[in-house]
């Protein structure tokens, strides 16, 4: 990738595709995501134990189990990505990214006007009012998430 670095597109054993990047300028510093930034990455899988084993080996991650259907991959004591157990077609085995927004509800009309669809509204369980799940016209899933950090975290 000219000017960006070297990249490789891989598939994990379940078929989820992921681009690995060795950035020419190095990795960005760890900081709290601002509004409009990518806030989270999650892989949805129907075989969460196998997925966790693959990614912990691939990236030297540690895994923290959070309930029956979720794990968090960590490095350097920071959360890096989630593994969500999903057994329903057609959503299993894929990476789903999240963007930090002020208010996910305000964006939903625009999603539909641009040809996307709303799959989960923030007021529908299990969202608790802070997350919407949308699909773009090409079928990519995206979470819109309101997330607050305390003042010291926000300044970083």
Backbone as a chain_set.jsonl record, in Angstrom:
{"seq": "XXXXXXXXXXXXXXXXXXXXXXXXXXXXXXXXXXXXXXXXXXXXXXXXXXXXXXXXXXXXXXXXXXXXXXXXXXXXXXXXXXXXXXXXXXXXXXXXXXXXXXXXXXXXXXXXXXXXXXXXXXXXXXXXXXXXXXXXXXXXXXXXXXXXXXXXXXXX", "coords": {"N": [[0.855, -1.165, 0.0], [1.039, 1.812, -1.146], [2.755, 4.452, 0.374], [1.484, 3.981, 2.77], [2.214, 1.571, 3.979], [2.996, -1.923, 4.5], [0.73, -4.526, 3.727], [-1.343, -7.356, 4.435], [-3.899, -9.5, 3.431], [-5.792, -11.677, 5.227], [-7.496, -14.757, 6.059], [-9.231, -16.075, 8.77], [-9.453, -19.357, 10.378], [-12.226, -19.81, 10.288], [-13.097, -18.288, 8.222], [-13.39, -15.522, 8.418], [-12.371, -12.431, 7.23], [-9.423, -10.382, 7.415], [-7.387, -7.543, 7.434], [-3.966, -7.213, 7.808], [-1.673, -4.846, 8.88], [1.442, -3.348, 8.465], [2.417, -0.464, 9.353], [3.952, 2.25, 7.682], [4.764, 4.452, 9.172], [4.713, 3.454, 11.709], [2.767, 2.158, 14.503], [-0.226, 3.843, 15.548], [-0.39, 5.989, 18.447], [-1.683, 4.813, 21.571], [-4.784, 5.978, 22.495], [-7.769, 7.476, 23.776], [-10.65, 7.033, 21.796], [-11.988, 9.612, 19.757], [-15.05, 11.436, 18.984], [-16.427, 10.169, 16.05], [-14.253, 8.588, 15.503], [-12.915, 5.243, 15.021], [-14.014, 3.013, 17.407], [-14.108, 0.424, 18.344], [-13.539, -3.056, 17.661], [-14.963, -6.079, 16.734], [-15.19, -9.565, 16.505], [-17.547, -11.661, 15.141], [-18.616, -14.869, 15.726], [-19.326, -18.361, 15.275], [-17.958, -20.263, 16.576], [-16.604, -19.617, 19.193], [-14.523, -20.398, 21.018], [-12.546, -21.595, 19.396], [-11.987, -19.436, 17.751], [-10.975, -17.564, 19.6], [-8.656, -18.954, 20.377], [-7.206, -18.942, 17.965], [-6.746, -16.135, 17.452], [-5.463, -15.293, 19.829], [-3.091, -16.649, 19.59], [-2.116, -15.655, 17.14], [-1.702, -12.86, 17.503], [-0.415, -12.573, 19.934], [-2.156, -12.074, 22.053], [-3.964, -11.751, 25.145], [-6.802, -13.297, 26.641], [-9.919, -12.399, 27.968], [-12.683, -13.645, 29.532], [-16.014, -12.628, 29.353], [-18.879, -13.108, 30.568], [-21.13, -15.575, 29.076], [-21.101, -15.372, 26.307], [-19.12, -13.7, 25.307], [-15.814, -12.473, 24.798], [-12.81, -10.683, 25.536], [-10.052, -9.488, 23.817], [-6.805, -8.692, 24.806], [-3.845, -6.635, 24.971], [-0.905, -5.43, 26.506], [-2.323, -4.603, 28.769], [-4.577, -3.358, 27.737], [-7.768, -3.141, 26.223], [-8.368, -4.647, 23.102], [-9.911, -5.958, 21.11], [-13.103, -7.567, 20.586], [-14.69, -10.776, 21.011], [-17.524, -12.158, 19.918], [-20.039, -14.477, 20.511], [-22.024, -15.678, 18.047], [-24.689, -17.245, 16.61], [-26.466, -17.152, 14.588], [-27.327, -17.23, 11.229], [-27.434, -14.657, 8.751], [-25.229, -13.572, 9.986], [-23.067, -14.604, 11.354], [-19.537, -15.218, 11.811], [-17.718, -12.898, 11.042], [-16.014, -9.738, 10.959], [-16.964, -6.933, 12.836], [-17.116, -3.526, 13.031], [-16.998, -0.593, 15.148], [-18.084, 2.778, 15.437], [-17.478, 5.716, 17.238], [-19.993, 7.831, 18.363], [-21.933, 10.829, 19.045], [-24.716, 10.626, 19.377], [-26.468, 7.917, 18.577], [-29.101, 7.663, 17.587], [-29.685, 9.991, 16.131], [-28.382, 9.615, 13.733], [-29.62, 7.632, 12.306], [-31.755, 8.173, 10.416], [-30.327, 9.274, 8.299], [-28.797, 7.084, 7.543], [-30.684, 5.382, 6.313], [-31.536, 7.039, 4.207], [-29.246, 7.035, 2.672], [-29.234, 4.532, 1.641], [-28.732, 2.441, 3.349], [-29.552, 0.079, 5.993], [-31.272, -0.187, 9.106], [-30.577, -2.367, 11.613], [-30.637, -2.783, 14.347], [-32.032, -0.734, 16.654], [-31.117, 1.94, 18.916], [-32.904, 2.004, 21.061], [-33.839, -0.537, 21.32], [-33.738, -3.717, 22.923], [-30.705, -5.631, 22.971], [-29.532, -3.127, 23.449], [-29.552, -0.916, 25.313], [-29.782, 1.78, 24.834], [-27.471, 2.95, 23.826], [-26.265, 2.012, 21.5], [-26.416, 1.41, 18.008], [-27.054, -0.846, 15.348], [-26.14, -1.094, 12.073], [-26.457, -1.713, 8.521], [-24.615, -1.358, 5.593], [-25.155, -0.364, 2.081], [-23.746, -2.358, 0.715], [-23.728, -4.518, 2.364], [-22.084, -4.571, 4.618], [-21.691, -4.694, 8.11], [-22.06, -2.338, 10.764], [-21.452, -0.814, 13.852], [-22.858, 1.872, 15.636], [-21.877, 3.77, 18.204], [-22.469, 5.266, 21.322], [-20.274, 6.395, 23.682], [-18.913, 7.057, 26.796], [-16.145, 8.476, 28.429], [-14.293, 8.938, 31.47], [-13.253, 12.23, 32.623], [-10.407, 12.374, 32.726], [-9.63, 10.254, 31.111], [-10.774, 11.045, 28.692], [-9.269, 13.223, 27.907], [-6.92, 12.16, 27.023]], "CA": [[0.0, 0.0, 0.0], [1.975, 2.915, -1.326], [2.658, 5.54, 1.324], [0.811, 3.556, 4.002], [2.939, 0.474, 4.598], [2.765, -3.236, 3.901], [-0.492, -5.137, 4.237], [-1.689, -8.701, 3.983], [-5.285, -9.882, 3.693], [-5.832, -13.067, 5.666], [-8.757, -15.307, 6.541], [-9.021, -16.977, 9.895], [-9.949, -20.692, 10.03], [-13.671, -19.806, 10.051], [-13.368, -17.526, 7.01], [-13.464, -14.071, 8.629], [-11.222, -11.772, 6.607], [-8.804, -9.343, 8.218], [-6.169, -6.974, 6.85], [-2.874, -6.943, 8.744], [-0.925, -3.713, 8.342], [2.688, -2.852, 9.063], [2.361, 0.933, 8.915], [5.252, 2.86, 7.388], [5.087, 5.379, 10.261], [4.511, 2.784, 12.99], [1.407, 2.125, 15.023], [-0.64, 5.077, 16.222], [-0.332, 5.9, 19.904], [-2.935, 4.458, 22.229], [-5.517, 7.103, 23.062], [-9.205, 7.248, 23.746], [-11.221, 7.487, 20.527], [-12.824, 10.816, 19.729], [-16.272, 11.297, 18.199], [-16.114, 9.917, 14.645], [-13.165, 7.614, 15.407], [-13.206, 3.837, 15.273], [-13.936, 2.811, 18.85], [-14.052, -0.978, 18.739], [-13.608, -4.115, 16.655], [-15.456, -7.312, 17.318], [-15.42, -10.639, 15.551], [-18.705, -12.486, 15.436], [-18.234, -16.222, 15.352], [-20.136, -19.453, 15.805], [-17.038, -21.136, 17.317], [-15.813, -18.625, 19.918], [-13.296, -20.932, 21.619], [-11.554, -21.741, 18.324], [-11.619, -18.087, 17.317], [-10.093, -17.007, 20.633], [-7.362, -19.646, 20.295], [-6.498, -18.468, 16.773], [-6.291, -14.748, 17.575], [-4.482, -15.152, 20.906], [-1.814, -17.127, 19.042], [-1.695, -14.789, 16.042], [-1.266, -11.535, 17.921], [0.086, -12.576, 21.314], [-3.175, -11.472, 22.898], [-4.572, -12.472, 26.252], [-8.246, -13.32, 26.478], [-10.7, -12.274, 29.194], [-14.061, -14.068, 29.307], [-17.002, -11.723, 29.932], [-20.148, -13.777, 30.354], [-21.123, -16.802, 28.279], [-21.05, -15.163, 24.858], [-18.22, -12.612, 24.938], [-14.439, -12.438, 25.29], [-12.073, -9.484, 25.144], [-8.634, -9.692, 23.559], [-6.029, -7.591, 25.366], [-2.384, -6.585, 25.0], [-0.414, -4.299, 27.295], [-3.411, -4.232, 29.684], [-5.594, -2.554, 27.036], [-8.71, -3.885, 25.395], [-8.052, -4.477, 21.686], [-11.016, -6.426, 20.263], [-14.018, -8.49, 21.237], [-15.142, -11.989, 20.324], [-18.935, -12.345, 20.276], [-20.639, -15.722, 20.03], [-23.22, -15.437, 17.228], [-25.004, -18.512, 15.965], [-27.544, -16.926, 13.63], [-26.981, -16.798, 9.874], [-26.185, -14.61, 7.991], [-24.318, -12.642, 10.655], [-21.932, -15.238, 12.015], [-18.198, -15.25, 11.22], [-17.328, -11.65, 10.38], [-15.585, -8.628, 11.8], [-17.897, -5.812, 12.899], [-16.44, -2.383, 13.637], [-17.864, 0.401, 15.781], [-17.676, 4.176, 15.375], [-17.969, 6.489, 18.378], [-20.878, 8.926, 17.963], [-22.609, 11.525, 20.148], [-26.087, 10.151, 19.526], [-26.74, 7.011, 17.462], [-30.449, 7.859, 17.038], [-29.681, 11.097, 15.164], [-27.755, 9.2, 12.482], [-30.367, 6.556, 11.658], [-32.465, 8.648, 9.217], [-29.328, 9.442, 7.247], [-28.421, 5.732, 7.096], [-31.701, 4.9, 5.376], [-31.503, 7.893, 3.013], [-28.069, 6.667, 1.887], [-29.393, 3.174, 1.131], [-28.442, 1.437, 4.366], [-30.683, -0.4, 6.793], [-31.072, -0.241, 10.55], [-30.893, -3.699, 12.115], [-30.917, -2.668, 15.775], [-32.127, 0.654, 17.097], [-30.588, 2.102, 20.273], [-33.932, 1.792, 22.077], [-34.242, -1.943, 21.31], [-32.811, -4.579, 23.66], [-30.0, -5.404, 24.229], [-28.697, -1.941, 23.259], [-29.536, -0.015, 26.479], [-29.821, 3.169, 24.409], [-26.189, 3.52, 23.435], [-25.691, 1.391, 20.306], [-27.248, 1.018, 16.869], [-26.385, -1.72, 14.389], [-26.617, -0.781, 10.728], [-25.81, -2.413, 7.413], [-24.492, -0.442, 4.457], [-25.744, -0.93, 0.867], [-22.994, -3.526, 0.261], [-23.88, -5.609, 3.319], [-21.166, -4.49, 5.762], [-22.294, -4.298, 9.374], [-21.344, -1.295, 11.484], [-22.093, -0.347, 15.074], [-22.747, 3.287, 15.993], [-21.899, 3.632, 19.652], [-22.198, 6.373, 22.238], [-19.416, 5.885, 24.757], [-18.361, 8.147, 27.6], [-14.97, 8.214, 29.243], [-14.187, 9.988, 32.486], [-12.535, 13.408, 32.122], [-8.977, 12.123, 32.524], [-9.497, 9.388, 29.937], [-11.172, 11.799, 27.505], [-8.206, 14.153, 27.532], [-5.762, 11.442, 26.47]], "C": [[0.902, 1.228, 0.0], [1.714, 4.052, -0.337], [2.058, 5.153, 2.662], [1.59, 2.47, 4.737], [2.684, -0.819, 3.849], [1.542, -3.859, 4.545], [-0.638, -6.54, 3.681], [-3.145, -8.945, 4.354], [-5.28, -11.36, 4.043], [-7.272, -13.464, 5.957], [-8.437, -16.184, 7.732], [-9.62, -18.342, 9.541], [-11.454, -20.768, 9.776], [-14.063, -18.96, 8.845], [-13.516, -16.028, 7.196], [-12.195, -13.431, 8.081], [-10.754, -10.598, 7.458], [-7.567, -8.853, 7.488], [-5.178, -6.697, 7.972], [-2.005, -5.87, 8.123], [0.332, -3.473, 9.161], [2.825, -1.428, 8.539], [3.765, 1.495, 8.734], [5.703, 3.777, 8.523], [4.924, 4.753, 11.643], [3.055, 2.837, 13.426], [1.044, 3.467, 15.642], [-0.542, 4.891, 17.735], [-1.695, 5.496, 20.442], [-3.54, 5.714, 22.83], [-6.991, 6.764, 23.003], [-9.762, 7.782, 22.431], [-12.106, 8.718, 20.701], [-14.099, 10.518, 18.937], [-15.871, 11.18, 16.724], [-14.973, 8.941, 14.435], [-13.715, 6.191, 15.514], [-13.018, 3.619, 16.765], [-13.715, 1.352, 19.213], [-14.106, -1.867, 17.511], [-14.076, -5.369, 17.368], [-15.569, -8.338, 16.214], [-16.613, -11.438, 16.043], [-18.404, -13.875, 14.899], [-19.173, -17.247, 15.968], [-19.273, -20.483, 16.538], [-16.09, -20.249, 18.144], [-14.523, -19.168, 20.534], [-12.196, -21.089, 20.571], [-11.076, -20.373, 17.846], [-10.668, -17.444, 18.321], [-8.713, -17.652, 20.568], [-6.552, -19.14, 19.107], [-5.92, -17.071, 16.996], [-5.323, -14.543, 18.739], [-3.115, -15.644, 20.443], [-1.262, -16.183, 17.985], [-1.077, -13.49, 16.544], [-0.705, -11.45, 19.319], [-0.869, -11.852, 22.257], [-3.452, -12.356, 24.099], [-6.078, -12.372, 26.055], [-8.919, -13.269, 27.842], [-12.135, -12.652, 28.86], [-14.996, -13.12, 30.057], [-18.373, -12.332, 29.654], [-19.993, -14.999, 29.463], [-20.834, -16.569, 26.809], [-20.06, -14.087, 24.429], [-16.848, -12.79, 25.575], [-13.801, -11.152, 24.796], [-10.612, -9.867, 24.964], [-7.881, -8.469, 24.058], [-4.542, -7.757, 25.055], [-2.018, -5.348, 25.804], [-1.502, -3.723, 28.205], [-4.454, -3.324, 29.047], [-6.491, -3.478, 26.231], [-8.396, -3.604, 23.937], [-9.203, -4.88, 20.775], [-11.882, -7.378, 21.071], [-14.31, -9.695, 20.366], [-16.553, -12.259, 20.818], [-19.438, -13.645, 19.672], [-21.959, -15.391, 19.337], [-23.509, -16.723, 16.467], [-26.072, -18.377, 14.888], [-26.971, -16.51, 12.279], [-27.831, -15.581, 9.562], [-25.095, -13.809, 8.69], [-23.114, -13.298, 11.312], [-20.669, -15.139, 11.164], [-17.918, -14.013, 10.36], [-16.835, -10.654, 11.419], [-16.626, -7.521, 11.703], [-17.189, -4.686, 13.654], [-17.46, -1.416, 14.218], [-17.231, 1.779, 15.668], [-18.275, 4.883, 16.586], [-18.76, 7.686, 17.866], [-21.463, 9.59, 19.213], [-23.966, 10.918, 20.439], [-26.422, 9.231, 18.361], [-28.114, 7.218, 16.826], [-30.447, 8.918, 15.937], [-29.132, 10.684, 13.803], [-28.639, 8.247, 11.677], [-31.138, 6.996, 10.419], [-31.507, 8.78, 8.04], [-28.896, 8.086, 6.683], [-29.402, 5.253, 6.034], [-31.733, 5.734, 4.101], [-30.338, 7.536, 2.102], [-28.111, 5.217, 1.404], [-29.042, 2.076, 2.109], [-29.713, 1.013, 5.085], [-30.294, -0.396, 8.264], [-31.506, -1.625, 11.019], [-31.248, -3.688, 13.594], [-30.903, -1.197, 16.151], [-31.593, 0.761, 18.527], [-31.615, 1.839, 21.371], [-34.429, 0.353, 22.125], [-33.238, -2.776, 22.113], [-31.941, -5.377, 22.683], [-29.207, -4.11, 24.257], [-28.558, -1.04, 24.481], [-29.419, 1.447, 26.083], [-28.534, 3.74, 23.877], [-25.632, 2.999, 22.116], [-26.763, 1.124, 19.26], [-26.402, 0.106, 15.988], [-27.001, -1.443, 13.032], [-25.892, -1.662, 9.721], [-25.766, -1.444, 6.239], [-25.046, -1.098, 3.194], [-25.012, -2.167, 0.334], [-23.044, -4.687, 1.239], [-22.935, -5.586, 4.505], [-21.923, -4.016, 6.999], [-21.419, -3.26, 10.056], [-22.145, -0.934, 12.727], [-21.837, 1.146, 15.227], [-22.906, 3.325, 17.5], [-21.577, 4.936, 20.369], [-21.39, 5.77, 23.388], [-18.811, 7.066, 25.485], [-17.159, 7.647, 28.379], [-14.96, 9.252, 30.353], [-13.268, 11.088, 31.959], [-11.056, 13.143, 31.87], [-8.748, 11.23, 31.32], [-9.781, 10.166, 28.661], [-10.048, 12.694, 27.014], [-7.019, 13.461, 26.867], [-5.811, 11.348, 24.972]], "O": [[1.45, 1.618, 1.031], [0.593, 4.548, -0.227], [2.123, 5.938, 3.607], [1.625, 2.447, 5.967], [2.216, -0.814, 2.71], [1.334, -3.741, 5.753], [-0.128, -6.865, 2.609], [-3.571, -8.63, 5.466], [-4.824, -12.193, 3.26], [-8.152, -12.613, 6.084], [-7.475, -16.952, 7.703], [-10.245, -18.469, 8.488], [-11.916, -21.699, 9.115], [-15.237, -18.917, 8.48], [-13.749, -15.317, 6.219], [-11.085, -13.837, 8.424], [-11.541, -9.92, 8.118], [-6.784, -9.655, 6.98], [-5.504, -6.035, 8.957], [-1.637, -5.974, 6.953], [0.289, -3.403, 10.389], [3.291, -1.21, 7.421], [4.655, 1.239, 9.544], [6.898, 3.869, 8.805], [4.993, 5.46, 12.649], [2.223, 3.484, 12.789], [1.903, 4.152, 16.197], [-0.604, 3.768, 18.237], [-2.728, 5.798, 19.845], [-2.883, 6.429, 23.587], [-7.406, 5.87, 22.265], [-9.385, 8.871, 21.998], [-12.862, 8.836, 21.665], [-14.209, 9.472, 18.297], [-15.085, 11.98, 16.215], [-14.739, 8.503, 13.308], [-14.814, 5.962, 16.019], [-11.99, 3.993, 17.328], [-13.186, 1.063, 20.287], [-14.641, -1.49, 16.469], [-13.631, -5.674, 18.474], [-15.998, -8.018, 15.106], [-16.679, -11.838, 17.205], [-17.985, -14.031, 13.752], [-19.74, -17.031, 17.039], [-19.796, -21.466, 17.063], [-14.905, -20.146, 17.825], [-13.52, -18.456, 20.566], [-11.04, -20.754, 20.831], [-9.892, -20.185, 17.569], [-9.665, -16.846, 17.932], [-7.703, -16.958, 20.692], [-5.344, -18.931, 19.225], [-4.733, -16.848, 16.755], [-4.439, -13.692, 18.646], [-2.09, -15.107, 20.862], [-0.056, -15.939, 17.945], [-0.031, -13.071, 16.05], [-0.535, -10.35, 19.844], [-0.443, -11.113, 23.144], [-3.203, -13.561, 24.07], [-6.565, -11.466, 25.378], [-8.542, -14.0, 28.758], [-12.744, -12.036, 27.986], [-14.799, -12.844, 31.24], [-18.958, -12.083, 28.599], [-18.88, -15.409, 29.135], [-20.366, -17.479, 26.125], [-20.142, -13.6, 23.302], [-16.73, -13.201, 26.729], [-14.197, -10.602, 23.769], [-10.007, -10.488, 25.838], [-8.27, -7.337, 23.77], [-4.048, -8.874, 24.898], [-2.733, -4.346, 25.785], [-1.591, -2.509, 28.388], [-5.146, -2.592, 29.754], [-6.038, -4.459, 25.641], [-8.179, -2.451, 23.564], [-9.452, -4.216, 19.769], [-11.46, -7.921, 22.092], [-14.19, -9.642, 19.142], [-16.759, -12.554, 21.995], [-19.285, -13.888, 18.475], [-22.891, -14.887, 19.964], [-22.642, -17.229, 15.753], [-26.531, -19.378, 14.338], [-26.214, -15.543, 12.196], [-28.928, -15.494, 10.113], [-24.127, -13.403, 8.046], [-22.221, -12.596, 11.785], [-20.739, -14.995, 9.944], [-17.887, -14.078, 9.131], [-17.193, -10.722, 12.594], [-17.111, -7.21, 10.616], [-16.722, -4.876, 14.777], [-18.63, -1.417, 13.834], [-16.016, 1.935, 15.786], [-19.442, 4.674, 16.92], [-18.27, 8.46, 17.043], [-21.486, 8.999, 20.292], [-24.332, 10.715, 21.597], [-26.642, 9.715, 17.251], [-28.273, 6.969, 15.631], [-31.129, 8.763, 14.924], [-29.403, 11.359, 12.809], [-28.42, 8.075, 10.478], [-31.174, 6.248, 9.441], [-31.852, 8.432, 6.911], [-28.657, 7.959, 5.482], [-28.994, 4.773, 4.976], [-31.936, 5.187, 3.017], [-30.428, 7.713, 0.887], [-27.142, 4.727, 0.825], [-29.05, 0.899, 1.748], [-30.801, 1.523, 4.817], [-29.128, -0.58, 8.613], [-32.661, -2.012, 10.844], [-32.064, -4.49, 14.046], [-29.897, -0.506, 15.99], [-31.615, -0.221, 19.269], [-31.243, 1.489, 22.491], [-35.344, 0.045, 22.889], [-32.029, -2.57, 22.001], [-32.443, -5.767, 21.629], [-28.266, -4.007, 25.043], [-27.497, -0.441, 24.66], [-29.004, 2.275, 26.893], [-28.495, 4.913, 23.505], [-24.609, 3.504, 21.652], [-27.865, 0.675, 19.574], [-25.186, 0.268, 15.896], [-28.214, -1.542, 12.851], [-24.864, -2.269, 10.019], [-26.76, -0.787, 5.929], [-25.379, -2.282, 3.225], [-25.595, -2.946, -0.42], [-22.462, -5.739, 0.975], [-22.975, -6.499, 5.33], [-22.695, -3.06, 6.941], [-20.194, -3.294, 9.945], [-23.363, -0.769, 12.666], [-20.73, 1.624, 14.977], [-23.956, 2.954, 18.023], [-20.585, 5.608, 20.085], [-21.781, 4.765, 23.982], [-18.259, 7.974, 24.862], [-17.161, 6.54, 28.916], [-15.545, 10.325, 30.207], [-12.581, 10.894, 30.956], [-10.504, 13.643, 30.89], [-7.78, 11.419, 30.583], [-9.102, 9.97, 27.653], [-9.901, 12.894, 25.808], [-6.203, 14.116, 26.218], [-4.91, 10.774, 24.36]]}, "num_chains": 1, "name": "protein.A"}
